CSV table of C-alpha atoms and ligand atoms in Angstrom, one decimal:
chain,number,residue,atom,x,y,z
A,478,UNK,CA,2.8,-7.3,-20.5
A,479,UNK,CA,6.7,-6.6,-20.5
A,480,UNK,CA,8.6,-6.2,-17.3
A,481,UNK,CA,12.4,-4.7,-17.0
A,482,UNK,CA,15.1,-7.1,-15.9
A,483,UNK,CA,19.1,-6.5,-15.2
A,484,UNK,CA,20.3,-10.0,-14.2
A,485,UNK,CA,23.9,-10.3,-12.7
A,486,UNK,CA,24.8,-14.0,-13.9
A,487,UNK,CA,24.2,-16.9,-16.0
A,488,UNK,CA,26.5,-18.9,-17.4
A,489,UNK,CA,24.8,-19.1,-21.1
A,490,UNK,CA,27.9,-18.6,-22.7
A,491,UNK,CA,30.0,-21.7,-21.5
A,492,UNK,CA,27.1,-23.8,-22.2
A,493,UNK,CA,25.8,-22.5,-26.0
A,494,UNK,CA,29.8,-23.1,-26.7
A,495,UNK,CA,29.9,-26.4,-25.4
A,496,UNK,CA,26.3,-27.4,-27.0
A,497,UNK,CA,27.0,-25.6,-30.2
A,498,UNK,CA,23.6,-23.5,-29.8
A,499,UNK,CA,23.0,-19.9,-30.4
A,500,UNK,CA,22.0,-17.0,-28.9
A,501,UNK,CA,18.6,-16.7,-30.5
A,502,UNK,CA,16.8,-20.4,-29.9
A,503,UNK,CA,18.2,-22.6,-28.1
A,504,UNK,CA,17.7,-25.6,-25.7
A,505,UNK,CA,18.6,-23.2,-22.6
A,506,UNK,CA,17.2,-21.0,-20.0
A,507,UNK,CA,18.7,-17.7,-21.7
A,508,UNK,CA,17.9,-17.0,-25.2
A,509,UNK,CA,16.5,-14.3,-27.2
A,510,UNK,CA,13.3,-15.8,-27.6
A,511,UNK,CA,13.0,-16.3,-23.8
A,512,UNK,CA,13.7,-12.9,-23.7
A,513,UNK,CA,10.8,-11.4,-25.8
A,514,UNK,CA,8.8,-10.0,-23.2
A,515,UNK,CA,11.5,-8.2,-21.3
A,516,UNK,CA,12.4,-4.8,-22.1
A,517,UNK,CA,14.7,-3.4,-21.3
A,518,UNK,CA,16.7,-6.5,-20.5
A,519,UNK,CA,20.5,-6.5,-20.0
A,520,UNK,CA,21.8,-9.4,-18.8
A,521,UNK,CA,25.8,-10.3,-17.3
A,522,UNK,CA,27.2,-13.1,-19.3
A,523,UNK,CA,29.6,-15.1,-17.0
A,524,UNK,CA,32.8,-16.6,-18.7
A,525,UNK,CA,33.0,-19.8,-16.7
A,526,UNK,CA,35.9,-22.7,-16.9
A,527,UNK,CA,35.2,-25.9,-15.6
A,528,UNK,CA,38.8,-27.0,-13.6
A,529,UNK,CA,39.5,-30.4,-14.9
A,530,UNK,CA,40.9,-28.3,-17.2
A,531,UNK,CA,44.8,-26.5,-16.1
A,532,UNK,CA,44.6,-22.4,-15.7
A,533,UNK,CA,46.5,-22.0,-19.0
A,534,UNK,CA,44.2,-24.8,-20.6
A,535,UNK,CA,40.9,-22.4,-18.5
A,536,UNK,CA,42.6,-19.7,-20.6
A,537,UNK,CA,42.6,-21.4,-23.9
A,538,UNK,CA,38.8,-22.5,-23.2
A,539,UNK,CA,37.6,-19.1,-21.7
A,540,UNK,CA,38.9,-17.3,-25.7
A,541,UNK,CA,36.9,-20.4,-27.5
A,542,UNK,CA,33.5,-19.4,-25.4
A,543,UNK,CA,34.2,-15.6,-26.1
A,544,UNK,CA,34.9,-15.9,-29.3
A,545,UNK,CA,32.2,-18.7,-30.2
A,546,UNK,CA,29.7,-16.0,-28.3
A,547,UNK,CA,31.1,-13.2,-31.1
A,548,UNK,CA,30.2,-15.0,-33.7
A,549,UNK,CA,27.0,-15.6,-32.5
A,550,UNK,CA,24.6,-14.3,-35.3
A,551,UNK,CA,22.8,-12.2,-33.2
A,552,UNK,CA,25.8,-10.9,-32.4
A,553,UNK,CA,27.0,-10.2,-35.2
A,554,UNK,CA,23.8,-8.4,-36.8
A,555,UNK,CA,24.3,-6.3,-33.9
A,556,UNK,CA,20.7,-7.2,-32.7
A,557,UNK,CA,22.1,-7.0,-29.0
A,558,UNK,CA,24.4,-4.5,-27.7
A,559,UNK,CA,27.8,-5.7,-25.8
A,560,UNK,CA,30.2,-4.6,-23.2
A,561,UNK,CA,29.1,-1.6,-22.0
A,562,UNK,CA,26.0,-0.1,-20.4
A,563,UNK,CA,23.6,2.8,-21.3
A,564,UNK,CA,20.3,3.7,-21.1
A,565,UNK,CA,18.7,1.1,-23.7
A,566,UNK,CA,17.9,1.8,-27.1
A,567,UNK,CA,15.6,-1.1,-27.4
A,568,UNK,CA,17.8,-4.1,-27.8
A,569,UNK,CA,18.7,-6.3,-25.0
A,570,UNK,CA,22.2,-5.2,-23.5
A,571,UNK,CA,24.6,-8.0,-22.9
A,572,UNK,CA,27.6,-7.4,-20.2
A,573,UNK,CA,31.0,-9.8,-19.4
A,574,UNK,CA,32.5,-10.9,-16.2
A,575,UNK,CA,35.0,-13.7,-15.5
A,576,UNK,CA,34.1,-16.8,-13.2
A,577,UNK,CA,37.6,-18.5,-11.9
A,578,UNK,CA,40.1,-15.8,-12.1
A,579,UNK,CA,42.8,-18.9,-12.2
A,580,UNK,CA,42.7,-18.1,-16.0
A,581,UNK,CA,45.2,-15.5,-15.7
A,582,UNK,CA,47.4,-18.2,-14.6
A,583,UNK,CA,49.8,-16.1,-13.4
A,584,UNK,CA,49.4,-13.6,-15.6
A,585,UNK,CA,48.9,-10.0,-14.8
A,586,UNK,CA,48.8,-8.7,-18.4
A,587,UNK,CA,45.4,-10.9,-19.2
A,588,UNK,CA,43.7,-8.6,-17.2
A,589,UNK,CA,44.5,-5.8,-19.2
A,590,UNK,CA,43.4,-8.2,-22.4
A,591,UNK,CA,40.3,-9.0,-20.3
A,592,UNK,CA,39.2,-5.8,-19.6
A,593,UNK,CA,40.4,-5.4,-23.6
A,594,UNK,CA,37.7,-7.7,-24.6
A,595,UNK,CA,34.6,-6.0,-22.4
A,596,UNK,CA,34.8,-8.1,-19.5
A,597,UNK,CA,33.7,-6.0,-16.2
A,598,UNK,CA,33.3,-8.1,-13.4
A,599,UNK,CA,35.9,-10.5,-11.7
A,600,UNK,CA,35.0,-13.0,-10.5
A,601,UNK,CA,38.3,-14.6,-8.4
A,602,UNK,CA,37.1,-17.7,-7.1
A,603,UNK,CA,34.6,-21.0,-7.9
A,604,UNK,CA,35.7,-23.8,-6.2
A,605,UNK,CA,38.6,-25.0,-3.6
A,606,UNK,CA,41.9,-23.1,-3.7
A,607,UNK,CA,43.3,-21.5,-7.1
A,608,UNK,CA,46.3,-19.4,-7.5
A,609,UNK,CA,44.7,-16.0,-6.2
A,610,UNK,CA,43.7,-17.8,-2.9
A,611,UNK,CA,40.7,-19.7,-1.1
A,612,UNK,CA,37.2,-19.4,-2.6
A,613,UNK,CA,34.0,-20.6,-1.0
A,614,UNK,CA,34.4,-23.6,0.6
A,615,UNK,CA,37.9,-23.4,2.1
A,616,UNK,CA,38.9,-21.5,4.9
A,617,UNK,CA,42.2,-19.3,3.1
A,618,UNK,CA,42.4,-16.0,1.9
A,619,UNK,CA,43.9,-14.3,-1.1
A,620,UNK,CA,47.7,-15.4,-1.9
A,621,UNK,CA,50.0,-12.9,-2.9
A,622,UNK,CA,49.0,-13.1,-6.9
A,623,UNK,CA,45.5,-12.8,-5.7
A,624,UNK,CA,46.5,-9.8,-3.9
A,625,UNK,CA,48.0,-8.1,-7.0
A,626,UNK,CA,45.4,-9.1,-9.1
A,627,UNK,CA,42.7,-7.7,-7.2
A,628,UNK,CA,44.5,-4.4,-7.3
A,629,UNK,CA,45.4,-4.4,-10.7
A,630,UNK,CA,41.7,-5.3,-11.5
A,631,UNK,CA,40.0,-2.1,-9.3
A,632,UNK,CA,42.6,0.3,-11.3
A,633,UNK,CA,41.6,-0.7,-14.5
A,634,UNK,CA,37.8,-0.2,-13.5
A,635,UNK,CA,36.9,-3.6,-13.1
A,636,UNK,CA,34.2,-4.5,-10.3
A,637,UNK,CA,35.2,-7.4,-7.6
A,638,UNK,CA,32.5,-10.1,-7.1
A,639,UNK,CA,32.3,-11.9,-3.6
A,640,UNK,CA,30.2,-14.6,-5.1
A,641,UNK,CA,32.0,-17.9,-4.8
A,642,UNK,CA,34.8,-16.2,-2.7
A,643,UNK,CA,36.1,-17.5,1.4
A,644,UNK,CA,35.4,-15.5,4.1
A,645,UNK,CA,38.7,-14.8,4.7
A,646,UNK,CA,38.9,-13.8,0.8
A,647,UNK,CA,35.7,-11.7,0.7
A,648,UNK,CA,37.3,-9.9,3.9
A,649,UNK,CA,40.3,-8.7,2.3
A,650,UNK,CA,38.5,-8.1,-1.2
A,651,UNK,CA,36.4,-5.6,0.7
A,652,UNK,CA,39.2,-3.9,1.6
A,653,UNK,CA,41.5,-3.8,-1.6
A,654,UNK,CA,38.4,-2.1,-3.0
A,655,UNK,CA,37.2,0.2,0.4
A,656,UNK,CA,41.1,1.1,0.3
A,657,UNK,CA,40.7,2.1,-3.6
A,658,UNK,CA,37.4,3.4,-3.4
A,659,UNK,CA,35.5,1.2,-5.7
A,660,UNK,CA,32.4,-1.1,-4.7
A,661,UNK,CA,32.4,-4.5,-4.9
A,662,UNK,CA,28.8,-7.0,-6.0
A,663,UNK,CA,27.8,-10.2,-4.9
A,664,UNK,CA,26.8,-11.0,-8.3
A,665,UNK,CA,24.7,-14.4,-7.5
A,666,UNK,CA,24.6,-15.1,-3.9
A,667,UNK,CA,22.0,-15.2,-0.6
A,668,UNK,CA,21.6,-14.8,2.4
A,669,UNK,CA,23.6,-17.2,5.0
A,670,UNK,CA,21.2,-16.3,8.2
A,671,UNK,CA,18.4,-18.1,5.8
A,672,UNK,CA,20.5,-20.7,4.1
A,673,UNK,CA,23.9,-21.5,5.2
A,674,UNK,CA,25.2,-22.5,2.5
A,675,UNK,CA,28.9,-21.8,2.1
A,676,UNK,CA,28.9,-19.7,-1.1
A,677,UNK,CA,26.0,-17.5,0.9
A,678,UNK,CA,26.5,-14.0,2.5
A,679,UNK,CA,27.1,-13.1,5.7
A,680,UNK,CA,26.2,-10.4,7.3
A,681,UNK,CA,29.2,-8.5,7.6
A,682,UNK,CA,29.9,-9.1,3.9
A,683,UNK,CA,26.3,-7.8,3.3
A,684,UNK,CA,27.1,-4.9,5.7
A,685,UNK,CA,30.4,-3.7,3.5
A,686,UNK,CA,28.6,-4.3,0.0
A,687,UNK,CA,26.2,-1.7,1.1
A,688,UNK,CA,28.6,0.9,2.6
A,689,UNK,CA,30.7,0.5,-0.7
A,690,UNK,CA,27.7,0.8,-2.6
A,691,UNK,CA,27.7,-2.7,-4.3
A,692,UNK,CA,25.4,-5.1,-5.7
A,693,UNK,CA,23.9,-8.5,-4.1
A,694,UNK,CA,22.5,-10.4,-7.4
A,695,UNK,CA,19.7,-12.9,-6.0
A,696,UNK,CA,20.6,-16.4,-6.6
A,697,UNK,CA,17.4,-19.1,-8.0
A,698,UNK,CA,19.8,-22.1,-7.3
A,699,UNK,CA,17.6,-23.9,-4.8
A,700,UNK,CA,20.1,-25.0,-2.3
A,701,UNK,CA,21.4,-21.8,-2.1
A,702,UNK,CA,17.5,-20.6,-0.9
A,703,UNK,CA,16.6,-23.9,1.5
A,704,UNK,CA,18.8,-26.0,3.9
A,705,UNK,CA,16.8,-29.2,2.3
A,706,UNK,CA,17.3,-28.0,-1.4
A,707,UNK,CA,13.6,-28.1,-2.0
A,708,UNK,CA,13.3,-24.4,-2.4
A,709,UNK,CA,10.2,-22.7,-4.3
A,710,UNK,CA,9.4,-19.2,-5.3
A,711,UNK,CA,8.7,-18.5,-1.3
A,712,UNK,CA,12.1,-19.1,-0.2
A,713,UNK,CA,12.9,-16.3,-2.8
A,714,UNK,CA,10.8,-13.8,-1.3
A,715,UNK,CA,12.1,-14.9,2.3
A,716,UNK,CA,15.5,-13.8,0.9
A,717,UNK,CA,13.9,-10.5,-0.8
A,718,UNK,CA,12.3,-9.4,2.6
A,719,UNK,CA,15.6,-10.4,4.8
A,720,UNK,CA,17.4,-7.8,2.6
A,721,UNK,CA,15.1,-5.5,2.5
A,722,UNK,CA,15.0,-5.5,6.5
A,723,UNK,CA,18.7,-5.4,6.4
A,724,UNK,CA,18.7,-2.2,4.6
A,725,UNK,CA,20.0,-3.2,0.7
A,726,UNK,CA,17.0,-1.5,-0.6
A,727,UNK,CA,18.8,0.3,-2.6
A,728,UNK,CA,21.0,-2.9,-3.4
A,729,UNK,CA,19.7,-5.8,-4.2
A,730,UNK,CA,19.2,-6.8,-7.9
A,731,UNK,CA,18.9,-10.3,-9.2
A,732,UNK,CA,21.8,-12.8,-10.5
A,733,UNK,CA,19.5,-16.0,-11.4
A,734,UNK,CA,22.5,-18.3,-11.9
A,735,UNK,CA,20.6,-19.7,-15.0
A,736,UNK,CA,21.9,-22.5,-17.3
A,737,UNK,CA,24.9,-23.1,-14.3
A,738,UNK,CA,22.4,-23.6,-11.7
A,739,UNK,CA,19.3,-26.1,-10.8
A,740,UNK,CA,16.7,-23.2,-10.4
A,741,UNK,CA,13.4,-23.0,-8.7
A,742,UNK,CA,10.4,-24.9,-10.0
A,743,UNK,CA,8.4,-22.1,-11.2
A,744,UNK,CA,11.8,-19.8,-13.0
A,745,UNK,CA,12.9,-22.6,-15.3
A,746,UNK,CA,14.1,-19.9,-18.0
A,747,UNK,CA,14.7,-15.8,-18.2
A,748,UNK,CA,11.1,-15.0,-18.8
A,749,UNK,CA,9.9,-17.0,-16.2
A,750,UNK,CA,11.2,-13.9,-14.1
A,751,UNK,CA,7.4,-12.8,-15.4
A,752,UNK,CA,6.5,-14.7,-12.3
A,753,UNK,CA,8.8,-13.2,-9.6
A,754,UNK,CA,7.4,-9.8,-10.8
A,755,UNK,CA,3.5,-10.6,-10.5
A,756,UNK,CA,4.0,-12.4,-7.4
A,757,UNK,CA,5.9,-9.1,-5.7
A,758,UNK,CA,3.0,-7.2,-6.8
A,759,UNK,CA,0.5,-9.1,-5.6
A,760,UNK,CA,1.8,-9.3,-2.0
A,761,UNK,CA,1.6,-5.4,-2.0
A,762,UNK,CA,5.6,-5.1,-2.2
A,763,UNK,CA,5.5,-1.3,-3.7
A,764,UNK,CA,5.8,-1.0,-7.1
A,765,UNK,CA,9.3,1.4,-6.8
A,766,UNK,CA,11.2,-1.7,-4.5
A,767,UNK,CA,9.9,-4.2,-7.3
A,768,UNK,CA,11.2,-2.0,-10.2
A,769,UNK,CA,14.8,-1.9,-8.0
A,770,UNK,CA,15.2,-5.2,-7.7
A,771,UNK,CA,14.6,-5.9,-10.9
A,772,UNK,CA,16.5,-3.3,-12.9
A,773,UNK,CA,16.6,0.4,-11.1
A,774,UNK,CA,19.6,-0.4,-8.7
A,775,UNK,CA,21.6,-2.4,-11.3
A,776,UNK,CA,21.1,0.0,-14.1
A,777,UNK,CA,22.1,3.0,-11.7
A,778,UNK,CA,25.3,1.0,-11.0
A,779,UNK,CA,26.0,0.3,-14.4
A,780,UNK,CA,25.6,3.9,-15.2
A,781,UNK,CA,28.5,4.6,-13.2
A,782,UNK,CA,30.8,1.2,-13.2
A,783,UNK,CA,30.1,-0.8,-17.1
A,784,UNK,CA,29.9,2.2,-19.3
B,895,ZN,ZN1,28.8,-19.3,-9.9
């Protein structure tokens, strides 16, 4: 059997750079061949920089993982389809966002070379305070740059992501984008009622993704889906049903996290997905919410926000 998937993040890119693998086979959770049975598949490839490195060094490293993913000879044989999003002629779809937005490192004009290069999604924050303000575990907004950059990033067309940002941060993203009419995703994050961990949603975050029409990608990380970090496949459809009762029907997709993440037992790779999909169906969720989650509300998004 084949089952549909639209994933919101991995971080396959940063890794098959760093590893010197390929898109086709490799030693990872995301590969072609893991792939096989899914169709259509489209999948958001984050551009990640780890921050030992400086934001003009994150800038230097984010063009080497780009451009080692461009050459990829899967790539380049065209045997995937980059950038943008329409309905799928077959071959898996593979779209771009940016995790740190430090890279710009002061630097207005890269987002204009960003959105050059495909990239869709911003992603402002990982970790501790960067130049456009306070991301998950800190208790500061957006600074002044961050402000400007959010802006600047909604007029070209690009698409906020709350994943990884403050409170204080996700607030005023919210309303740069409510202000400029634009929705904004949680591209890999959960619920914080279930599992309050910081870089989880709350429920007024989850409230204003849904009014804007946004995305919440479903995180496998497993202490992101159990206080105790011992999460299975059950935690996951805890979080399914808590945003389905919280009326994200129409809104919640799935943003696995995979090769950046320590995923649940049972969804070690992409096609392990196989097994979110029967299990769904076998508890009697309809068949229409299953398909949803899995690629109808992503793909209706991208129809209007990644073409
Ligand atoms: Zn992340």
């Amino acid at each position: 059997m084949t089952f549909p998937l639209f994933d919101l993040h991995c971080d396959t890119a940063f890794e098959m750079e760093k590893r010197g693998e390929g898109l086709t086979e490799n030693n990872l959770a995301v590969s072609l061949t893991h792939a096989k049975k899914i169709s259509p598949y489209v999948q958001v490839m984050a551009f990640w920089t780890p921050q030992t490195l400086s934001d003009e060094a994150g800038w230097q490293a984010f063009l080497r993982v780009y451009h080692h993913f461009m050459d990829d000879p899967a790539v380049k044989a065209q045997r995937v389809r980059i950038g943008s999003y329409s309905a799928s002629d077959g071959r898996p779809t593979l779209l771009f966002s940016i995790e740190d937005g430090r890279i710009l490192a002061g630097d207005l004009s890269r987002l204009n070379a960003l959105h050059a290069l495909g990239v869709r999604i911003f992603t402002p924050f990982w970790a501790g305070e960067n130049i456009l303000g306070g991301a998950h575990d800190t208790d500061k907004g957006l600074s002044p740059f961050g402000r400007e950059s959010l802006q600047k990033a909604l007029a070209l067309g690009m698409i906020p992501d709350l994943s990884h940002a403050s409170v204080a941060s996700a607030r005023e993203i919210l309303s740069l984008a409510e202000a400029a009419e634009r929705p904004v995703i949680a591209s890999h994050s959960n619920a914080y009622d279930l599992c309050p961990a910081s870089r989880n949603l709350h429920r007024e975050e989850l409230q204003r993704i849904i009014s804007c029409g946004g995305l919440i990608g479903l995180n496998l990380h497993k202490p992101f889906l159990s206080a105790d970090g011992d999460a299975t496949l059950s935690d996951l459809l805890r979080q399914i049903d808590y945003f389905l009762e919280h009326g994200a029907e129409k809104n919640l997709a799935l943003g696995g996290d995979l090769d950046g993440s320590t995923p649940i037992p049972e969804i070690q790779t992409v096609g392990d997905y196989q097994k979110l999909w029967e299990r769904l169906l076998h508890e009697g969720f309809p068949t229409s919410i299953v398909n949803d989650l899995f690629f109808g509300n992503a793909s209706r998004f991208a129809e209007s926000y990644f073409r």
